[in-house]
mmCIF file of C-alpha atoms in Angstrom:
data_model
loop_
_atom_site.group_PDB
_atom_site.id
_atom_site.type_symbol
_atom_site.label_atom_id
_atom_site.label_comp_id
_atom_site.label_asym_id
_atom_site.label_seq_id
_atom_site.Cartn_x
_atom_site.Cartn_y
_atom_site.Cartn_z
ATOM 1 C CA UNK A 1 29.343 49.458 21.256
ATOM 2 C CA UNK A 2 30.400 48.984 17.679
ATOM 3 C CA UNK A 3 29.532 45.777 15.856
ATOM 4 C CA UNK A 4 31.851 44.109 13.377
ATOM 5 C CA UNK A 5 30.804 41.924 10.547
ATOM 6 C CA UNK A 6 33.325 40.070 8.413
ATOM 7 C CA UNK A 7 32.310 39.198 4.839
ATOM 8 C CA UNK A 8 35.213 37.616 2.903
ATOM 9 C CA UNK A 9 37.976 40.166 2.830
ATOM 10 C CA UNK A 10 35.554 42.989 3.894
ATOM 11 C CA UNK A 11 35.477 44.174 7.556
ATOM 12 C CA UNK A 12 32.318 46.111 8.181
ATOM 13 C CA UNK A 13 31.579 48.150 11.322
ATOM 14 C CA UNK A 14 28.215 49.369 12.520
ATOM 15 C CA UNK A 15 29.118 52.306 14.750
ATOM 16 C CA UNK A 16 30.628 55.760 14.906
ATOM 17 C CA UNK A 17 33.737 56.135 12.818
ATOM 18 C CA UNK A 18 35.154 58.634 15.291
ATOM 19 C CA UNK A 19 35.551 55.686 17.699
ATOM 20 C CA UNK A 20 36.766 53.173 15.135
ATOM 21 C CA UNK A 21 39.263 55.238 13.035
ATOM 22 C CA UNK A 22 41.850 55.614 15.892
ATOM 23 C CA UNK A 23 42.066 51.751 15.992
ATOM 24 C CA UNK A 24 42.938 51.416 12.313
ATOM 25 C CA UNK A 25 46.377 51.140 10.884
ATOM 26 C CA UNK A 26 47.618 51.635 7.348
ATOM 27 C CA UNK A 27 44.858 51.981 4.778
ATOM 28 C CA UNK A 28 43.590 54.289 2.128
ATOM 29 C CA UNK A 29 40.550 56.458 2.672
ATOM 30 C CA UNK A 30 38.100 56.837 -0.125
ATOM 31 C CA UNK A 31 34.825 58.365 1.055
ATOM 32 C CA UNK A 32 31.932 60.781 0.584
ATOM 33 C CA UNK A 33 31.547 62.213 4.134
ATOM 34 C CA UNK A 34 28.663 64.306 5.518
ATOM 35 C CA UNK A 35 29.990 67.766 4.889
ATOM 36 C CA UNK A 36 27.413 70.044 6.493
ATOM 37 C CA UNK A 37 24.929 70.767 3.693
ATOM 38 C CA UNK A 38 22.156 70.435 6.246
ATOM 39 C CA UNK A 39 24.042 72.843 8.633
ATOM 40 C CA UNK A 40 24.610 75.375 5.912
ATOM 41 C CA UNK A 41 20.927 75.308 4.838
ATOM 42 C CA UNK A 42 19.619 75.394 8.373
ATOM 43 C CA UNK A 43 17.577 72.185 8.111
ATOM 44 C CA UNK A 44 16.440 72.519 4.591
ATOM 45 C CA UNK A 45 15.479 69.040 3.242
ATOM 46 C CA UNK A 46 16.378 69.895 -0.330
ATOM 47 C CA UNK A 47 19.457 71.765 -1.502
ATOM 48 C CA UNK A 48 20.843 72.951 -4.761
ATOM 49 C CA UNK A 49 22.804 70.052 -6.281
ATOM 50 C CA UNK A 50 22.437 67.692 -3.380
ATOM 51 C CA UNK A 51 19.608 65.700 -1.897
ATOM 52 C CA UNK A 52 20.494 64.963 1.603
ATOM 53 C CA UNK A 53 17.405 65.487 3.773
ATOM 54 C CA UNK A 54 14.473 63.585 5.005
ATOM 55 C CA UNK A 55 12.454 64.328 1.845
ATOM 56 C CA UNK A 56 15.057 62.839 -0.483
ATOM 57 C CA UNK A 57 13.328 61.133 -3.388
ATOM 58 C CA UNK A 58 15.619 58.130 -3.047
ATOM 59 C CA UNK A 59 15.589 57.409 0.683
ATOM 60 C CA UNK A 60 13.624 58.726 3.657
ATOM 61 C CA UNK A 61 16.455 58.668 6.209
ATOM 62 C CA UNK A 62 18.499 61.787 7.061
ATOM 63 C CA UNK A 63 22.328 61.555 6.927
ATOM 64 C CA UNK A 64 23.878 61.471 10.409
ATOM 65 C CA UNK A 65 26.328 64.349 11.044
ATOM 66 C CA UNK A 66 25.210 66.425 8.058
ATOM 67 C CA UNK A 67 23.734 69.104 10.350
ATOM 68 C CA UNK A 68 27.201 70.264 11.547
ATOM 69 C CA UNK A 69 30.463 71.437 9.869
ATOM 70 C CA UNK A 70 32.732 68.645 8.734
ATOM 71 C CA UNK A 71 36.180 68.308 10.222
ATOM 72 C CA UNK A 72 38.535 66.268 7.926
ATOM 73 C CA UNK A 73 41.484 66.359 10.387
ATOM 74 C CA UNK A 74 40.953 62.774 11.819
ATOM 75 C CA UNK A 75 41.233 61.368 8.270
ATOM 76 C CA UNK A 76 44.451 63.254 7.225
ATOM 77 C CA UNK A 77 46.779 60.862 9.070
ATOM 78 C CA UNK A 78 45.898 58.228 6.480
ATOM 79 C CA UNK A 79 47.474 57.925 3.003
ATOM 80 C CA UNK A 80 46.256 58.134 0.358
ATOM 81 C CA UNK A 81 43.012 60.048 0.978
ATOM 82 C CA UNK A 82 40.167 60.922 -1.471
ATOM 83 C CA UNK A 83 37.253 62.837 -0.017
ATOM 84 C CA UNK A 84 34.100 63.979 -1.969
ATOM 85 C CA UNK A 85 32.391 67.190 -1.249
ATOM 86 C CA UNK A 86 35.745 68.744 -0.379
ATOM 87 C CA UNK A 87 34.987 72.036 -2.135
ATOM 88 C CA UNK A 88 32.734 72.700 0.765
ATOM 89 C CA UNK A 89 35.553 72.435 3.351
ATOM 90 C CA UNK A 90 38.606 73.163 1.200
ATOM 91 C CA UNK A 91 39.950 75.735 3.681
ATOM 92 C CA UNK A 92 40.447 72.918 6.153
ATOM 93 C CA UNK A 93 42.517 70.805 3.759
ATOM 94 C CA UNK A 94 46.286 70.928 2.880
ATOM 95 C CA UNK A 95 47.472 71.221 -0.666
ATOM 96 C CA UNK A 96 46.371 68.410 -3.018
ATOM 97 C CA UNK A 97 44.702 67.871 -6.373
ATOM 98 C CA UNK A 98 41.106 67.775 -7.536
ATOM 99 C CA UNK A 99 39.109 64.986 -9.106
ATOM 100 C CA UNK A 100 35.950 65.932 -10.901
ATOM 101 C CA UNK A 101 32.843 63.835 -11.678
ATOM 102 C CA UNK A 102 30.914 65.075 -14.660
ATOM 103 C CA UNK A 103 27.430 63.814 -13.822
ATOM 104 C CA UNK A 104 26.131 64.608 -17.262
ATOM 105 C CA UNK A 105 28.497 62.305 -18.976
ATOM 106 C CA UNK A 106 29.349 64.974 -21.460
ATOM 107 C CA UNK A 107 25.787 65.677 -22.428
ATOM 108 C CA UNK A 108 24.233 69.132 -22.566
ATOM 109 C CA UNK A 109 22.916 70.528 -19.142
ATOM 110 C CA UNK A 110 19.466 69.674 -18.237
ATOM 111 C CA UNK A 111 18.665 73.011 -16.573
ATOM 112 C CA UNK A 112 17.448 71.509 -13.389
ATOM 113 C CA UNK A 113 18.414 72.286 -9.739
ATOM 114 C CA UNK A 114 21.058 69.518 -9.305
ATOM 115 C CA UNK A 115 24.723 70.097 -9.722
ATOM 116 C CA UNK A 116 26.301 69.017 -12.995
ATOM 117 C CA UNK A 117 29.541 68.147 -11.320
ATOM 118 C CA UNK A 118 30.892 66.906 -7.915
ATOM 119 C CA UNK A 119 34.525 67.388 -6.704
ATOM 120 C CA UNK A 120 36.753 65.144 -4.635
ATOM 121 C CA UNK A 121 40.048 66.144 -3.028
ATOM 122 C CA UNK A 122 43.124 63.857 -3.360
ATOM 123 C CA UNK A 123 45.998 64.329 -0.889
ATOM 124 C CA UNK A 124 48.564 63.697 -3.594
ATOM 125 C CA UNK A 125 49.797 66.423 -5.979
ATOM 126 C CA UNK A 126 49.427 66.151 -9.735
ATOM 127 C CA UNK A 127 47.101 66.891 -12.560
ATOM 128 C CA UNK A 128 43.416 67.205 -11.981
ATOM 129 C CA UNK A 129 41.300 64.442 -13.556
ATOM 130 C CA UNK A 130 37.777 63.956 -14.649
ATOM 131 C CA UNK A 131 35.351 61.037 -14.639
ATOM 132 C CA UNK A 132 32.205 61.168 -16.853
ATOM 133 C CA UNK A 133 29.066 59.178 -16.084
ATOM 134 C CA UNK A 134 25.444 60.176 -16.138
ATOM 135 C CA UNK A 135 23.955 60.012 -12.620
ATOM 136 C CA UNK A 136 21.754 62.988 -12.101
ATOM 137 C CA UNK A 137 18.247 63.206 -10.561
ATOM 138 C CA UNK A 138 16.319 60.252 -12.087
ATOM 139 C CA UNK A 139 18.808 59.758 -14.895
ATOM 140 C CA UNK A 140 21.288 56.935 -14.591
ATOM 141 C CA UNK A 141 23.872 56.009 -17.167
ATOM 142 C CA UNK A 142 25.122 52.633 -18.196
ATOM 143 C CA UNK A 143 27.348 51.012 -15.618
ATOM 144 C CA UNK A 144 27.454 48.391 -12.960
ATOM 145 C CA UNK A 145 24.521 49.956 -11.078
ATOM 146 C CA UNK A 146 22.300 50.096 -14.166
ATOM 147 C CA UNK A 147 18.723 49.029 -13.307
ATOM 148 C CA UNK A 148 19.288 48.926 -9.604
ATOM 149 C CA UNK A 149 17.445 51.149 -7.054
ATOM 150 C CA UNK A 150 19.394 53.805 -5.254
ATOM 151 C CA UNK A 151 19.199 53.082 -1.542
ATOM 152 C CA UNK A 152 20.998 56.282 -0.137
ATOM 153 C CA UNK A 153 20.297 59.927 -0.837
ATOM 154 C CA UNK A 154 23.988 60.583 -1.812
ATOM 155 C CA UNK A 155 24.782 57.126 -3.243
ATOM 156 C CA UNK A 156 27.750 57.051 -5.623
ATOM 157 C CA UNK A 157 27.914 54.686 -8.650
ATOM 158 C CA UNK A 158 30.236 51.737 -8.279
ATOM 159 C CA UNK A 159 32.026 52.663 -11.495
ATOM 160 C CA UNK A 160 32.949 56.013 -10.017
ATOM 161 C CA UNK A 161 34.316 54.470 -6.838
ATOM 162 C CA UNK A 162 36.384 51.901 -8.855
ATOM 163 C CA UNK A 163 37.892 54.940 -10.695
ATOM 164 C CA UNK A 164 38.635 56.709 -7.503
ATOM 165 C CA UNK A 165 40.370 53.626 -6.023
ATOM 166 C CA UNK A 166 42.383 53.481 -9.182
ATOM 167 C CA UNK A 167 43.289 57.203 -8.824
ATOM 168 C CA UNK A 168 44.372 56.350 -5.311
ATOM 169 C CA UNK A 169 46.932 53.871 -6.692
ATOM 170 C CA UNK A 170 45.024 50.591 -6.081
ATOM 171 C CA UNK A 171 45.905 50.422 -2.370
ATOM 172 C CA UNK A 172 45.891 47.039 -0.676
ATOM 173 C CA UNK A 173 43.338 48.119 1.894
ATOM 174 C CA UNK A 174 40.507 50.674 1.175
ATOM 175 C CA UNK A 175 38.517 52.222 4.001
ATOM 176 C CA UNK A 176 35.345 54.142 3.801
ATOM 177 C CA UNK A 177 34.456 55.588 7.290
ATOM 178 C CA UNK A 178 31.064 57.009 5.960
ATOM 179 C CA UNK A 179 30.160 53.822 4.073
ATOM 180 C CA UNK A 180 26.519 54.530 3.501
ATOM 181 C CA UNK A 181 25.026 51.610 1.524
ATOM 182 C CA UNK A 182 28.420 50.298 0.435
ATOM 183 C CA UNK A 183 29.354 51.531 -3.052
ATOM 184 C CA UNK A 184 32.981 51.897 -2.109
ATOM 185 C CA UNK A 185 33.022 48.380 -0.607
ATOM 186 C CA UNK A 186 31.449 46.916 -3.713
ATOM 187 C CA UNK A 187 34.096 48.687 -5.869
ATOM 188 C CA UNK A 188 36.904 47.306 -3.695
ATOM 189 C CA UNK A 189 35.459 43.781 -3.911
ATOM 190 C CA UNK A 190 35.223 44.049 -7.713
ATOM 191 C CA UNK A 191 38.875 45.071 -7.730
ATOM 192 C CA UNK A 192 39.974 42.249 -5.410
ATOM 193 C CA UNK A 193 41.053 44.554 -2.620
ATOM 194 C CA UNK A 194 40.529 44.421 1.224
ATOM 195 C CA UNK A 195 37.895 46.785 2.468
ATOM 196 C CA UNK A 196 36.968 48.390 5.841
ATOM 197 C CA UNK A 197 33.735 50.167 6.045
ATOM 198 C CA UNK A 198 31.996 52.078 8.873
ATOM 199 C CA UNK A 199 28.389 53.167 8.968
ATOM 200 C CA UNK A 200 26.396 54.503 11.945
ATOM 201 C CA UNK A 201 22.895 54.123 10.329
ATOM 202 C CA UNK A 202 21.657 50.565 10.935
ATOM 203 C CA UNK A 203 19.423 50.434 7.819
ATOM 204 C CA UNK A 204 22.249 51.669 5.549
ATOM 205 C CA UNK A 205 24.750 49.266 7.267
ATOM 206 C CA UNK A 206 22.486 46.265 6.571
ATOM 207 C CA UNK A 207 22.117 47.236 2.902
ATOM 208 C CA UNK A 208 25.831 47.627 2.612
ATOM 209 C CA UNK A 209 26.386 44.200 4.048
ATOM 210 C CA UNK A 210 23.999 42.717 1.566
ATOM 211 C CA UNK A 211 25.571 44.562 -1.492
ATOM 212 C CA UNK A 212 29.096 43.561 -0.427
ATOM 213 C CA UNK A 213 28.116 39.905 0.136
ATOM 214 C CA UNK A 214 26.665 39.869 -3.379
ATOM 215 C CA UNK A 215 29.776 41.368 -4.810
ATOM 216 C CA UNK A 216 31.880 38.754 -3.029
ATOM 217 C CA UNK A 217 29.731 36.001 -4.357
ATOM 218 C CA UNK A 218 30.002 37.307 -7.925
ATOM 219 C CA UNK A 219 33.742 37.638 -7.552
ATOM 220 C CA UNK A 220 34.077 34.053 -6.472
ATOM 221 C CA UNK A 221 31.775 32.869 -9.284
ATOM 222 C CA UNK A 222 33.842 34.579 -11.962
ATOM 223 C CA UNK A 223 37.101 33.367 -10.355
#
């Protein structure tokens, strides 16, 4: 049975999002779902451009659901929707626009095995946009996460998720059904928005709760 924790204006669920999503009403989806990298690479623990397996240098836990193809259909009834990794399942998405994250921050390529860019799909039409911030391998650019340890193998920087929420039109309620350790939730707290997060991994869920509680406390302090 799913467990709900309320922290200020954040509603956090420990459970399977496939059970919780049908109960949600109007909200925006901003998420980095497990899109089948483990499935494509037949259990490989390291992939070109992504570190999602049990030998990730940043976290020892595997990502639940990454060993099967991702079906975005349950998320498409929401509006707006922004999904990372969508270039891996673009054939299952309707027409929209692309958001690009330049992980080099405009610097010259390192020549390593990690991708220089990641793409997100937005269900709205319009011009493609790009966000630049160094976040590649061990390199981490200046931003709200500077100096903090990454606690998830595919953790996104808070600055990036704030930008994505802005691209989504600053919706009143932001939902991340694959919350991980809560970067989208922290971004929503920083922007003063309501947040709904779902995470099936207990360790990641607990970390997300801690991060979001700290963001709430900081917001109240500055207020």
